[in-house]
XYZ file of C-alpha atoms in Angstrom:
652
model
C 0.000 0.000 0.000
C 1.526 3.310 -1.055
C 1.957 6.248 1.326
C -0.437 9.193 1.024
C 0.963 11.964 -1.132
C 1.950 15.282 0.523
C -1.039 17.545 0.952
C -2.284 20.602 2.846
C -5.745 21.798 3.816
C -6.373 24.845 6.040
C -10.060 25.686 6.166
C -11.280 26.346 2.641
C -8.280 28.543 1.739
C -5.744 27.551 -0.887
C -2.213 26.943 0.416
C 0.986 25.474 -1.031
C 3.794 23.776 0.880
C 7.489 24.587 0.753
C 9.923 21.709 1.057
C 10.025 20.802 4.769
C 13.113 21.457 6.836
C 14.238 18.735 9.205
C 17.391 18.669 11.298
C 19.080 19.307 14.630
C 19.864 23.015 15.147
C 23.288 23.927 16.553
C 23.072 23.741 20.364
C 19.350 23.020 20.035
C 19.314 19.527 21.452
C 16.091 18.354 19.854
C 15.043 17.528 16.321
C 13.408 20.466 14.546
C 10.757 19.924 11.873
C 9.555 23.059 10.095
C 6.660 23.230 7.638
C 5.946 26.426 5.698
C 2.512 26.961 4.143
C 2.026 29.763 1.585
C -1.406 31.245 0.992
C -2.319 31.533 -2.679
C -4.144 34.775 -1.806
C -2.649 36.466 1.304
C -5.317 39.171 1.353
C -8.062 36.553 1.348
C -6.314 34.685 4.206
C -6.237 37.933 6.170
C -9.838 38.819 5.394
C -10.926 35.366 6.587
C -9.272 36.040 9.971
C -6.513 33.431 9.605
C -3.335 35.503 9.246
C -2.534 38.629 11.259
C -2.275 42.194 9.971
C 1.499 42.097 9.514
C 1.270 38.932 7.432
C -0.545 40.120 4.335
C 0.195 41.638 0.961
C 2.134 40.123 -1.906
C 4.971 38.888 0.344
C 2.735 37.724 3.199
C 0.350 34.871 3.872
C 2.980 32.557 5.358
C 2.148 30.112 8.124
C 5.167 28.484 9.728
C 4.700 25.331 11.834
C 7.734 24.277 13.873
C 8.083 21.272 16.196
C 11.240 20.824 18.262
C 11.326 17.618 20.266
C 13.501 15.010 21.932
C 12.965 11.256 22.253
C 12.142 10.987 18.545
C 15.106 8.937 17.294
C 13.454 5.912 15.703
C 14.871 2.699 14.230
C 17.292 3.445 11.418
C 17.333 7.138 12.305
C 13.762 7.671 11.083
C 12.010 10.166 13.428
C 9.035 8.798 15.363
C 6.784 10.465 17.888
C 3.285 11.752 18.635
C 2.578 15.086 20.334
C -0.764 16.403 21.529
C -1.117 20.177 21.189
C -3.467 22.275 23.315
C -3.641 26.000 22.598
C -0.266 25.823 20.940
C 1.468 24.005 23.805
C 2.612 20.416 24.176
C 2.293 18.298 27.297
C 5.858 17.064 26.804
C 8.362 19.288 28.718
C 11.020 18.495 26.124
C 8.877 19.379 23.106
C 7.934 22.788 21.764
C 5.414 23.630 19.076
C 5.263 27.063 17.462
C 3.055 28.611 14.817
C 4.065 31.903 13.249
C 1.879 34.065 11.063
C -1.583 33.183 12.403
C -3.881 35.897 13.731
C -3.200 36.621 17.411
C -6.506 35.327 18.913
C -6.082 31.944 17.235
C -4.614 28.986 19.058
C -3.823 25.581 17.602
C -5.344 22.419 19.076
C -4.561 19.032 17.621
C -1.626 16.681 17.145
C 1.718 16.460 15.386
C 3.047 13.039 14.437
C 6.342 11.770 13.025
C 6.266 8.265 11.525
C 7.651 6.312 8.570
C 9.507 9.308 7.165
C 6.455 11.605 7.233
C 5.217 14.471 9.372
C 1.541 15.222 9.898
C -0.184 18.179 11.504
C -3.898 17.725 12.174
C -6.173 19.888 14.270
C -7.850 23.268 14.280
C -7.095 26.950 14.626
C -9.697 28.480 16.954
C -10.196 31.352 19.390
C -10.547 30.038 22.949
C -12.508 32.985 24.307
C -14.886 33.793 21.430
C -16.916 30.966 19.921
C -18.207 33.342 17.227
C -14.703 33.855 15.835
C -13.768 31.882 12.717
C -12.045 28.511 13.045
C -9.955 26.620 10.506
C -9.432 22.872 10.215
C -5.818 21.908 9.508
C -4.650 18.756 7.715
C -1.013 18.692 6.565
C 1.127 15.733 5.591
C 4.633 15.914 4.130
C 7.504 13.549 3.389
C 10.752 14.246 5.251
C 14.242 13.796 3.835
C 15.412 11.646 6.744
C 18.615 10.581 4.981
C 20.123 14.054 5.377
C 19.519 14.439 9.138
C 22.764 14.950 11.073
C 22.082 13.510 14.536
C 25.490 14.398 16.016
C 24.112 17.382 17.978
C 20.939 15.601 19.086
C 20.317 14.982 22.792
C 19.235 11.371 23.364
C 16.676 11.052 26.150
C 16.506 7.398 27.236
C 18.418 4.138 27.260
C 15.929 2.686 24.784
C 16.556 5.535 22.371
C 20.325 5.153 22.797
C 20.044 1.437 22.023
C 18.439 2.233 18.650
C 21.376 4.354 17.474
C 24.914 3.488 16.383
C 27.287 4.163 19.270
C 29.232 6.738 17.264
C 26.023 8.729 16.721
C 25.336 9.237 20.431
C 27.342 12.290 21.425
C 24.895 13.975 23.831
C 22.459 12.415 26.305
C 20.126 13.802 28.954
C 18.229 11.157 30.907
C 15.312 12.456 32.972
C 14.633 10.581 36.233
C 16.760 7.495 35.421
C 15.858 4.551 37.635
C 19.194 2.746 37.635
C 21.379 2.591 40.772
C 24.583 1.926 38.835
C 25.719 3.655 35.661
C 24.833 1.024 33.045
C 27.154 -0.318 30.336
C 24.811 1.099 27.673
C 26.332 4.456 28.650
C 29.907 3.598 29.618
C 30.578 2.010 26.204
C 29.636 5.204 24.303
C 33.127 6.215 23.235
C 31.888 9.262 21.279
C 29.788 10.655 24.149
C 30.644 14.311 24.778
C 27.873 15.387 27.168
C 25.927 13.411 29.796
C 23.251 14.773 32.122
C 21.288 12.699 34.630
C 18.393 14.984 35.410
C 16.159 15.247 38.449
C 13.258 17.640 37.894
C 10.956 16.148 40.495
C 9.593 17.974 43.526
C 11.889 18.811 46.418
C 12.869 15.725 48.373
C 12.966 13.269 45.465
C 16.343 11.579 45.020
C 17.583 9.697 41.992
C 18.515 6.126 43.007
C 21.946 6.403 41.349
C 24.617 5.378 43.887
C 27.545 4.192 41.786
C 29.155 5.718 38.690
C 31.423 2.627 38.420
C 35.109 2.687 37.405
C 34.014 2.173 33.790
C 33.144 5.881 33.599
C 36.834 6.387 32.918
C 36.251 4.919 29.440
C 34.307 8.005 28.345
C 37.463 9.771 27.176
C 35.536 12.084 24.827
C 33.317 13.390 27.626
C 33.385 17.198 27.914
C 30.430 17.787 30.254
C 28.987 15.638 33.055
C 26.070 16.790 35.219
C 24.280 14.860 37.972
C 21.771 16.522 40.285
C 19.753 15.190 43.190
C 21.132 11.649 43.310
C 22.075 9.235 46.100
C 25.767 9.468 45.186
C 28.033 9.336 48.248
C 31.334 9.219 46.371
C 32.893 9.428 42.926
C 35.257 6.799 41.488
C 38.930 7.824 41.140
C 38.656 6.887 37.458
C 36.801 10.154 36.866
C 40.272 11.653 36.758
C 40.845 9.831 33.461
C 38.363 12.188 31.746
C 41.054 14.578 30.575
C 38.734 16.299 28.081
C 36.202 17.180 30.785
C 35.412 20.925 30.768
C 32.295 21.043 32.973
C 31.518 18.833 35.979
C 28.397 19.226 38.122
C 27.540 16.906 40.997
C 24.945 18.844 42.952
C 22.542 18.117 45.810
C 23.968 14.654 46.336
C 25.656 13.140 49.403
C 29.353 13.672 48.707
C 31.665 14.117 51.692
C 34.768 14.238 49.491
C 35.808 13.965 45.870
C 38.820 12.145 44.421
C 42.079 14.098 44.350
C 42.158 13.566 40.597
C 39.212 15.941 40.163
C 41.369 18.785 41.454
C 43.900 18.097 38.698
C 41.740 17.851 35.574
C 43.687 19.841 32.959
C 40.771 21.232 30.902
C 38.121 21.675 33.589
C 36.538 25.132 33.317
C 33.411 24.805 35.457
C 33.112 22.730 38.628
C 29.916 22.756 40.703
C 29.671 20.692 43.886
C 26.868 22.686 45.508
C 24.492 21.097 48.008
C 26.694 18.229 49.218
C 28.400 17.525 52.581
C 31.980 18.468 51.739
C 33.938 19.332 54.889
C 37.225 20.350 53.305
C 38.945 21.214 50.048
C 42.539 20.098 49.427
C 45.280 22.722 49.169
C 46.969 20.772 46.381
C 45.147 22.157 43.346
C 46.144 22.137 39.688
C 43.230 23.443 37.631
C 44.783 25.787 35.069
C 41.560 26.287 33.068
C 39.031 26.587 35.935
C 36.962 29.792 35.710
C 33.988 28.914 37.963
C 33.833 26.921 41.204
C 30.558 26.480 43.123
C 30.975 25.120 46.659
C 27.808 26.632 48.124
C 25.629 24.782 50.645
C 28.224 22.336 51.922
C 29.823 21.792 55.372
C 32.928 23.912 54.832
C 34.355 25.889 57.744
C 37.086 27.379 55.593
C 38.753 26.888 52.204
C 42.434 26.942 51.233
C 44.133 30.145 50.097
C 45.367 28.135 47.100
C 42.008 28.760 45.439
C 43.065 32.359 44.896
C 46.144 31.131 43.011
C 44.138 29.368 40.309
C 45.115 31.464 37.272
C 41.738 31.587 35.491
C 39.330 31.554 38.471
C 36.737 34.318 38.075
C 33.740 33.018 40.051
C 33.806 31.332 43.473
C 30.502 30.607 45.267
C 30.780 29.863 48.990
C 27.434 31.004 50.424
C 25.479 28.696 52.703
C 28.452 27.022 54.436
C 29.129 27.158 58.225
C 32.207 29.267 57.509
C 34.353 30.314 60.475
C 37.205 31.993 58.600
C 38.381 32.707 55.088
C 41.889 33.463 53.824
C 42.406 37.112 52.965
C 43.807 36.045 49.586
C 40.261 35.331 48.367
C 39.658 39.072 48.053
C 41.442 38.831 44.699
C 38.764 36.542 43.214
C 36.707 38.872 40.980
C 33.280 37.348 41.693
C 33.346 35.928 45.198
C 29.810 34.863 46.156
C 28.918 35.201 49.832
C 25.766 36.365 51.555
C 25.998 39.903 52.893
C 26.157 38.516 56.450
C 29.044 36.214 55.497
C 30.853 38.980 53.647
C 30.602 41.471 56.523
C 31.668 38.861 59.085
C 34.507 37.173 57.222
C 35.839 39.443 54.481
C 34.421 42.944 54.905
C 35.295 45.400 52.172
C 35.608 48.999 53.289
C 34.180 51.676 51.031
C 36.707 54.503 50.480
C 35.373 57.732 51.908
C 32.686 56.104 54.041
C 34.389 57.388 57.201
C 33.372 60.929 56.252
C 29.865 60.048 57.393
C 26.559 61.530 56.364
C 23.429 62.995 57.959
C 21.148 60.025 58.580
C 18.141 62.208 59.355
C 17.644 63.188 55.686
C 16.706 59.569 54.903
C 13.921 59.433 57.493
C 10.434 60.915 57.473
C 10.778 62.301 61.023
C 11.434 65.799 59.739
C 8.503 65.727 57.329
C 5.207 66.106 59.226
C 3.141 65.722 56.065
C 4.976 62.463 55.259
C 4.290 61.251 58.800
C 0.600 62.047 58.351
C 0.680 60.310 54.984
C 2.187 57.168 56.546
C -0.345 57.224 59.390
C -3.217 57.491 56.915
C -1.816 54.681 54.802
C -1.321 52.431 57.821
C -4.860 53.116 58.957
C -6.134 52.251 55.493
C -4.249 48.945 55.674
C -6.576 47.747 58.445
C -7.715 48.464 61.962
C -6.189 45.196 63.201
C -2.738 46.035 61.844
C 0.000 44.420 63.935
C 1.683 47.044 66.162
C 5.062 45.652 65.157
C 4.309 46.552 61.544
C 3.755 50.175 62.572
C 7.063 50.202 64.461
C 8.923 48.712 61.510
C 7.295 51.137 59.061
C 8.190 54.153 61.183
C 11.792 52.927 61.448
C 12.257 52.305 57.732
C 9.971 54.704 55.824
C 11.846 56.923 53.384
C 10.791 60.348 52.050
C 10.773 59.550 48.359
C 9.420 61.341 45.283
C 7.175 59.692 42.739
C 7.359 60.824 39.123
C 4.298 60.524 36.935
C 4.702 60.993 33.175
C 2.371 63.793 32.159
C 3.189 64.920 28.631
C 5.681 64.839 25.828
C 8.564 67.111 26.735
C 8.753 70.581 25.213
C 12.050 72.032 24.012
C 11.212 75.491 25.421
C 11.222 74.337 29.069
C 14.936 73.799 29.564
C 16.126 72.038 32.695
C 12.724 70.641 33.693
C 12.661 67.116 35.100
C 12.370 64.777 32.152
C 12.902 61.134 31.216
C 14.106 60.302 27.713
C 14.712 62.604 24.812
C 17.973 64.538 24.804
C 19.497 66.406 27.777
C 19.507 70.178 28.114
C 23.249 70.328 28.730
C 24.912 73.669 29.450
C 26.890 75.412 26.777
C 30.402 74.023 26.615
C 29.501 70.516 27.784
C 30.091 67.693 25.313
C 27.686 64.784 25.060
C 29.227 61.935 27.140
C 30.700 58.920 25.407
C 32.359 55.692 26.520
C 35.044 53.506 24.998
C 38.698 53.873 24.168
C 38.920 54.717 20.473
C 37.746 57.216 17.885
C 34.593 55.154 17.497
C 33.492 55.747 21.112
C 29.792 55.193 21.690
C 27.299 57.682 23.104
C 25.728 57.045 26.482
C 21.958 56.588 26.446
C 20.289 59.573 28.080
C 17.920 58.410 30.833
C 16.773 61.439 32.799
C 17.431 64.956 33.996
C 16.295 65.964 37.489
C 15.501 69.585 38.363
C 17.068 69.761 41.834
C 15.749 73.236 42.616
C 12.157 72.232 41.850
C 12.482 69.125 44.045
C 14.230 70.830 46.974
C 10.959 71.347 48.938
C 10.255 67.577 48.798
C 13.538 66.114 50.112
C 16.870 67.011 51.760
C 19.374 64.629 50.204
C 19.823 66.082 46.685
C 21.787 69.241 45.913
C 19.598 72.265 46.528
C 19.959 73.666 43.007
C 21.026 72.785 39.500
C 20.222 69.838 37.263
C 21.207 66.190 37.742
C 21.762 64.233 34.522
C 21.633 60.408 34.357
C 23.157 58.400 31.478
C 23.538 54.643 30.837
C 26.149 52.905 28.679
C 23.950 49.909 27.779
C 21.626 47.662 29.722
C 23.900 44.690 28.910
C 26.645 46.175 31.100
C 24.307 46.134 34.105
C 24.181 42.331 33.981
C 27.633 42.104 35.522
C 30.177 42.479 32.757
C 33.219 44.372 34.000
C 33.859 47.616 32.161
C 36.618 50.207 32.143
C 34.011 52.981 32.060
C 31.103 53.894 34.352
C 28.009 51.879 33.472
C 25.790 54.621 34.787
C 27.020 58.207 34.578
C 25.562 60.959 36.764
C 26.563 64.579 36.303
C 25.498 67.611 38.303
C 25.302 71.114 36.844
C 25.001 73.983 39.327
C 25.357 77.000 37.054
C 22.950 79.576 35.645
C 19.819 78.173 34.013
C 20.355 80.584 31.128
C 23.414 78.580 30.021
C 21.354 75.469 29.224
C 20.954 74.568 25.571
C 18.612 72.044 23.866
C 20.154 68.622 23.339
C 18.990 68.534 19.727
C 22.236 70.294 18.831
C 24.129 66.992 19.227
C 22.278 65.401 16.266
C 23.044 61.811 17.354
C 22.020 58.843 15.190
C 21.561 55.110 15.753
C 25.194 54.555 14.757
C 26.317 56.560 17.793
C 24.839 54.019 20.222
C 25.562 50.431 21.134
C 22.112 49.096 20.355
C 19.351 51.724 20.503
C 16.838 51.384 17.689
C 16.083 55.100 17.795
C 18.413 58.016 18.443
C 16.666 58.623 21.778
C 14.031 57.359 24.173
C 10.664 59.059 23.922
C 10.954 62.344 25.876
C 8.440 62.658 28.719
C 8.079 65.409 31.285
C 7.008 64.288 34.759
C 5.020 65.624 37.674
C 6.664 65.115 41.077
C 4.775 64.165 44.244
C 5.914 63.560 47.822
C 5.749 59.869 48.641
C 6.506 57.429 51.438
C 8.550 54.373 50.445
C 8.563 51.204 52.562
C 10.707 48.051 52.243
C 9.067 45.468 49.957
C 7.747 42.535 51.975
C 8.206 39.793 49.366
C 12.041 39.621 49.626
C 12.307 40.681 53.287
C 13.720 37.319 54.412
C 16.548 37.696 51.904
C 17.296 41.226 53.125
C 17.117 41.036 56.921
C 20.725 42.259 57.227
C 19.801 45.554 55.556
C 16.953 46.078 58.036
C 18.636 44.542 61.089
C 18.251 47.659 63.260
C 14.548 48.044 62.471
C 13.966 44.326 63.051
C 15.753 44.584 66.395
C 13.447 47.458 67.347
C 10.444 45.291 66.496
C 11.740 42.478 68.715
C 10.315 39.002 69.073
C 10.386 36.215 66.530
C 11.759 37.528 63.238
C 10.021 34.960 61.030
C 6.724 35.581 62.787
C 7.030 39.314 62.188
C 7.890 38.852 58.503
C 4.754 36.748 58.126
C 2.734 39.586 59.668
C 4.370 42.131 57.349
C 3.783 40.154 54.157
C 1.682 42.180 51.751
C 1.230 45.179 54.058
C 3.668 47.259 52.026
C 1.527 46.645 48.942
C -1.503 48.203 50.655
C 0.471 51.002 52.290
C 2.509 51.784 49.214
C -0.300 51.746 46.678
C 0.654 55.148 45.281
C 0.879 55.303 41.515
C 4.101 56.507 39.897
C 6.164 55.775 36.805
C 9.619 56.414 38.264
C 10.868 57.174 41.765
C 13.567 59.157 43.508
C 14.809 57.752 46.819
C 12.571 54.667 47.007
C 13.518 51.148 48.025
C 13.016 49.438 44.699
C 12.143 45.770 44.436
C 13.792 42.415 43.841
C 12.884 38.802 44.416
C 16.336 38.379 45.967
C 18.816 40.972 47.280
C 17.610 44.563 47.177
C 19.758 47.059 45.242
C 21.579 48.273 48.384
C 22.773 44.774 49.264
C 23.653 43.865 45.678
C 25.782 46.992 45.328
C 27.432 46.597 48.747
C 28.491 43.059 47.815
C 30.129 44.391 44.658
C 31.542 47.743 45.800
C 31.982 47.300 49.555
C 30.654 49.045 52.600
C 27.580 48.405 54.692
C 24.381 48.072 52.633
C 22.652 50.470 55.028
C 25.075 53.159 53.821
C 23.886 52.801 50.225
C 20.863 54.578 48.795
C 18.717 53.856 45.737
C 18.842 57.310 44.232
C 16.627 56.650 41.220
C 14.290 53.895 40.070
C 13.444 53.906 36.366
C 10.581 51.572 35.555
C 9.984 50.102 32.114
C 7.718 52.618 30.443
C 7.130 53.303 26.768
C 10.351 53.002 24.802
C 12.382 52.420 27.972
C 12.325 48.670 28.566
C 14.735 47.168 31.092
C 15.127 43.445 30.503
C 11.804 41.673 30.926
C 9.912 44.927 31.667
C 11.893 45.413 34.878
C 13.347 48.321 36.836
C 16.707 50.068 36.458
C 18.281 51.283 39.718
C 20.870 54.029 40.197
C 22.527 53.524 43.603
C 24.899 55.876 45.460
C 26.793 55.753 48.748
C 25.280 58.154 51.259
C 28.691 59.651 52.086
C 29.186 60.459 48.383
C 25.720 61.967 48.127
C 26.408 64.181 51.157
C 29.405 65.592 49.247
C 27.443 65.829 45.955
C 30.046 63.448 44.545
C 28.375 61.450 41.770
C 31.559 59.912 40.320
C 31.053 56.458 41.878
C 27.367 55.727 41.374
C 26.438 52.115 40.684
C 23.773 50.489 38.512
C 21.734 47.364 39.020
C 18.372 46.159 37.809
C 15.492 43.865 38.529
C 13.856 41.854 35.779
C 11.510 38.959 36.459
């Protein structure tokens, strides 16, 4: 019986099929099958409600179906698998189905199958929330060119799948929830294997039964990456030292109390993670010339050897969550030393130059602002009559006099020096537009905001009393932790005559002047300023108790019990609308900006101050619609010294 010929039916519309694409993308892991359907009449496909507005005209009308999946290596290398699709999503965590070009309300429900060298897509486009919207039955079948598939980058997902393939073909394998206690010979005889992951994605508390990697693991001489998480492993065989091509080794959340000496001498090892074990010591005899990252967090270490600082390539060392009693001073030279703020301040405190000059603490409290105090009282009352008295104490100890900025209108060029976000800065005559880099092709900083200090003087006491504060950013990518030879965020203060200000349009910058901006500037928006009370966010309070240690001590009692009482109160109390904020606390699901900056730049986090919060608004988009924070040391702010401001961000 002959196979059905390739065909396509989508509703009653006429479509043609391109030749299907089938292969393993570089670094993709799964097999990708892509089918492209071309509407004979794109305008008709749009009018029928099938394709979206941007997919019309003579070059439009394309529908692209793409399945990427694992566990599809069939006998003889012929893909095989069946995937149920509900509203465009598969139930298989290792499979992804995408449709591009369909109208936005439409979702695909149906099935995709791979069998006998063919791919089929059968189901329906429909709108889930409007039964009156049009729907379109889909029936596609194509023949795949399976002979040309290069499986060398494919990630095999089970022992059964591995058994179906020639040993030389299996170069990458990720086994989810393997049930074996001993590494089986089906794996240890794979001489071409370059990457092996034994994966535990179950709920907390589940442990893989794997207890023994066996000496035969030393046969995997091509292995470059080995990762095992959440297993019953209590030790590693010495033969792991025979894996001289190993570049990444992860044995996390297992039961290791030690690792073979040979691990500490692997010549090509770049990344070693032993987090979540029971290691009590690390040997001083280390020879890891290529190691850049070492994760020893959540073990039983009381100290580590100073020899770690001598590793020539080490850039990242994670030690948080150990019962550390002391650390060698030499570790200060490790560029990214990960400790909690409590551990850092206790074991390796980093002084901030100039912090001894001090600063007036009173300007960061609402005590001197009767209207702010009344505002806080009213907000606390609105939060509930049965509000815990400890919450009131904590709020009064921590409340900051901040300023909320609300975007009100597109900025006008005839109001020079007004507070504004985006656009171009009204720099004084004689000032050049700031640039960063070290060559003639230096890039322009992105202009973020200008703050009219004189207009804001009646609302706070920490800014200069007059002049304009300008805020610039190199690029959001620098904020993610890349070291730079230039300031990531640049703040300049002008305290001269207002008459010397000139419109920023004179700089005539273009896209080529910037690192990545799609437009020469962010949309310029003037803002209205309003006095505000800012309270610490409750969600991450447990991760930031060190920052608020004095206020928590004033509250007294059980700290965890108080945090439970405080949860969500700040959301009721702080429900004051604003687009951007001066002097607020900011937000993070982890460390707040003050702690994050103190860990990087030194000093006590309580001595740092989130000067400006810029929320994602309009053309300003920080990461995944997050917040950009400009942070300054309070001693620097007291001197109006803006040369050492820091930048961080929150993005969910």
